[in-house]
GROMACS .gro file of C-alpha atoms in nm:
model
  160
    1ASP     CA    1  -0.647   7.607  10.226
    2VAL     CA    2  -0.392   7.407  10.027
    3TYR     CA    3  -0.519   7.110   9.794
    4HIS     CA    4  -0.295   6.797   9.809
    5PRO     CA    5  -0.353   6.553   9.543
    6GLU     CA    6  -0.378   6.192   9.608
    7SER     CA    7  -0.226   5.916   9.400
    8SER     CA    8  -0.434   5.605   9.300
    9GLY     CA    9  -0.309   5.396   9.569
   10GLY     CA   10  -0.425   5.638   9.836
   11GLU     CA   11  -0.067   5.762   9.893
   12ARG     CA   12   0.008   6.132   9.902
   13SER     CA   13   0.158   6.270   9.584
   14GLU     CA   14   0.443   6.530   9.658
   15ALA     CA   15   0.478   6.620   9.293
   16LEU     CA   16   0.225   6.915   9.319
   17SER     CA   17   0.070   7.119   9.610
   18VAL     CA   18  -0.189   7.345   9.480
   19ALA     CA   19  -0.348   7.636   9.678
   20THR     CA   20  -0.706   7.686   9.609
   21ASP     CA   21  -0.637   7.992   9.442
   22GLY     CA   22  -0.444   7.819   9.189
   23ALA     CA   23  -0.085   7.903   9.289
   24ALA     CA   24   0.166   7.626   9.306
   25THR     CA   25   0.310   7.613   9.636
   26PHE     CA   26   0.551   7.306   9.633
   27SER     CA   27   0.707   7.068   9.383
   28PRO     CA   28   1.018   6.856   9.480
   29PHE     CA   29   1.062   6.754   9.092
   30ALA     CA   30   1.097   7.132   8.991
   31GLU     CA   31   1.363   7.227   8.758
   32PRO     CA   32   1.707   7.296   8.954
   33GLU     CA   33   1.809   7.637   8.948
   34PRO     CA   34   2.059   7.724   8.695
   35ALA     CA   35   2.407   7.757   8.758
   36PRO     CA   36   2.552   8.097   8.822
   37LEU     CA   37   2.742   8.233   8.504
   38ARG     CA   38   3.077   8.387   8.518
   39ARG     CA   39   3.169   8.706   8.335
   40GLN     CA   40   3.541   8.742   8.237
   41VAL     CA   41   3.729   9.000   8.027
   42ILE     CA   42   3.907   8.819   7.728
   43GLY     CA   43   4.087   9.111   7.562
   44SER     CA   44   4.037   9.463   7.435
   45ALA     CA   45   4.145   9.684   7.134
   46GLU     CA   46   4.129  10.042   7.131
   47GLY     CA   47   3.924  10.068   7.426
   48VAL     CA   48   3.658   9.810   7.360
   49PHE     CA   49   3.674   9.559   7.588
   50ALA     CA   50   3.548   9.194   7.517
   51GLU     CA   51   3.391   8.968   7.779
   52LEU     CA   52   3.255   8.636   7.792
   53GLU     CA   53   2.975   8.533   8.002
   54PHE     CA   54   2.995   8.152   8.034
   55ASP     CA   55   2.872   7.847   8.262
   56PRO     CA   56   3.184   7.757   8.422
   57GLY     CA   57   3.054   7.386   8.459
   58ALA     CA   58   2.979   7.343   8.104
   59VAL     CA   59   3.334   7.475   8.021
   60ALA     CA   60   3.532   7.265   8.298
   61GLN     CA   61   3.334   6.978   8.150
   62LEU     CA   62   3.391   7.076   7.784
   63HIS     CA   63   3.020   6.946   7.696
   64ALA     CA   64   2.986   6.874   7.309
   65ASN     CA   65   2.756   7.179   7.261
   66ILE     CA   66   2.849   7.492   7.449
   67VAL     CA   67   2.655   7.842   7.456
   68GLN     CA   68   2.798   8.152   7.577
   69THR     CA   69   2.761   8.527   7.549
   70LEU     CA   70   3.023   8.758   7.424
   71ILE     CA   71   2.960   9.103   7.589
   72PHE     CA   72   3.141   9.404   7.434
   73SER     CA   73   3.171   9.764   7.612
   74ASN     CA   74   3.321  10.078   7.505
   75ARG     CA   75   3.556  10.191   7.797
   76GLY     CA   76   3.758  10.454   7.568
   77THR     CA   77   3.708  10.798   7.502
   78ALA     CA   78   3.587  10.767   7.123
   79GLY     CA   79   3.274  10.639   7.001
   80VAL     CA   80   3.247  10.322   6.823
   81SER     CA   81   3.035  10.263   6.504
   82ASP     CA   82   2.990   9.964   6.245
   83PHE     CA   83   3.085   9.704   6.489
   84THR     CA   84   3.118   9.345   6.362
   85CYS     CA   85   3.282   9.033   6.539
   86LYS     CA   86   3.350   8.729   6.354
   87ALA     CA   87   3.451   8.366   6.538
   88ALA     CA   88   3.663   8.085   6.420
   89VAL     CA   89   3.766   7.785   6.606
   90PRO     CA   90   3.970   7.492   6.515
   91LYS     CA   91   3.851   7.240   6.229
   92HIS     CA   92   3.732   6.978   6.429
   93MET     CA   93   3.465   7.213   6.615
   94HIS     CA   94   3.195   7.434   6.453
   95VAL     CA   95   3.090   7.772   6.557
   96GLN     CA   96   2.772   8.007   6.532
   97ILE     CA   97   2.772   8.371   6.614
   98SER     CA   98   2.439   8.559   6.653
   99PRO     CA   99   2.453   8.933   6.500
  100PRO     CA  100   2.539   9.175   6.744
  101SER     CA  101   2.284   9.359   6.955
  102GLN     CA  102   2.370   9.705   6.810
  103LYS     CA  103   2.651   9.846   6.589
  104SER     CA  104   2.765  10.139   6.793
  105LEU     CA  105   2.861  10.235   7.155
  106GLN     CA  106   2.945  10.557   7.293
  107PRO     CA  107   3.232  10.631   7.500
  108SER     CA  108   3.204  10.511   7.889
  109SER     CA  109   2.792  10.485   7.850
  110GLY     CA  110   2.746  10.156   8.001
  111GLU     CA  111   2.582  10.022   7.682
  112GLU     CA  112   2.678   9.669   7.588
  113ILE     CA  113   2.677   9.516   7.264
  114ARG     CA  114   2.589   9.115   7.309
  115GLN     CA  115   2.644   8.802   7.089
  116VAL     CA  116   2.589   8.465   7.138
  117LEU     CA  117   2.837   8.235   7.087
  118ARG     CA  118   2.737   7.839   7.018
  119LEU     CA  119   3.013   7.587   6.989
  120SER     CA  120   2.934   7.240   6.884
  121ALA     CA  121   3.138   6.935   6.827
  122VAL     CA  122   3.359   7.000   7.121
  123ASP     CA  123   3.598   6.695   7.181
  124PRO     CA  124   3.701   6.682   7.558
  125THR     CA  125   4.039   6.549   7.458
  126ARG     CA  126   4.149   6.841   7.266
  127PRO     CA  127   4.213   7.222   7.353
  128VAL     CA  128   3.905   7.460   7.282
  129LYS     CA  129   4.039   7.756   7.164
  130VAL     CA  130   3.840   8.093   7.002
  131ARG     CA  131   3.959   8.344   6.760
  132LEU     CA  132   3.734   8.670   6.763
  133LYS     CA  133   3.816   8.918   6.483
  134LEU     CA  134   3.659   9.290   6.566
  135GLU     CA  135   3.614   9.548   6.304
  136PHE     CA  136   3.463   9.887   6.400
  137SER     CA  137   3.515  10.250   6.330
  138LEU     CA  138   3.603  10.505   6.573
  139GLU     CA  139   3.494  10.855   6.589
  140GLY     CA  140   3.739  11.051   6.388
  141GLY     CA  141   3.727  10.804   6.086
  142SER     CA  142   3.993  10.566   6.205
  143ARG     CA  143   3.918  10.190   6.134
  144VAL     CA  144   4.003   9.922   6.363
  145ASP     CA  145   4.066   9.559   6.289
  146ALA     CA  146   4.180   9.353   6.594
  147THR     CA  147   4.192   8.961   6.659
  148LEU     CA  148   4.136   8.822   7.028
  149ASP     CA  149   4.236   8.477   7.090
  150PHE     CA  150   4.113   8.306   7.391
  151SER     CA  151   4.127   7.928   7.532
  152PHE     CA  152   3.899   7.774   7.755
  153ALA     CA  153   4.198   7.650   7.973
  154ASP     CA  154   4.238   8.029   8.056
  155LEU     CA  155   3.870   8.072   8.173
  156VAL     CA  156   3.842   7.784   8.407
  157PRO     CA  157   4.164   7.618   8.575
  158SER     CA  158   4.040   7.253   8.565
  159ALA     CA  159   3.951   7.302   8.179
  160ILE     CA  160   4.142   7.104   7.915
   0.00000   0.00000   0.00000
């Protein structure tokens, strides 16, 4: 059995149909499914690949606030430790970056380091550029300092 609540005016309400066991079965006012995210390589350094996971719609429309996920993987032959990533944007914007989900990556292990990148005060009339500074140690003791630059115009062809 399915119970259909009635509105006070005797009209059937489409907002909620609840089965007698309490499970919701229909709601035309439900939140829409989130847009599928795209994942794109934005650069690499010494076998560590940086990818950006983003909502193409938000990037193309240059929303004032954009949240993305940076994903780092080790496709090289040496282990990575003491990993850090810092982000910088043009002065008219603001950036926040979360701490890395972990500090080390074994080679070709499928492990990932994730960081949330939040951009605010995005001006749709100006280019959106991000500079990442990666620092980490490779097995064997060598230290890597690398800079990766990317632009939203490179991510989505319609982005400014």
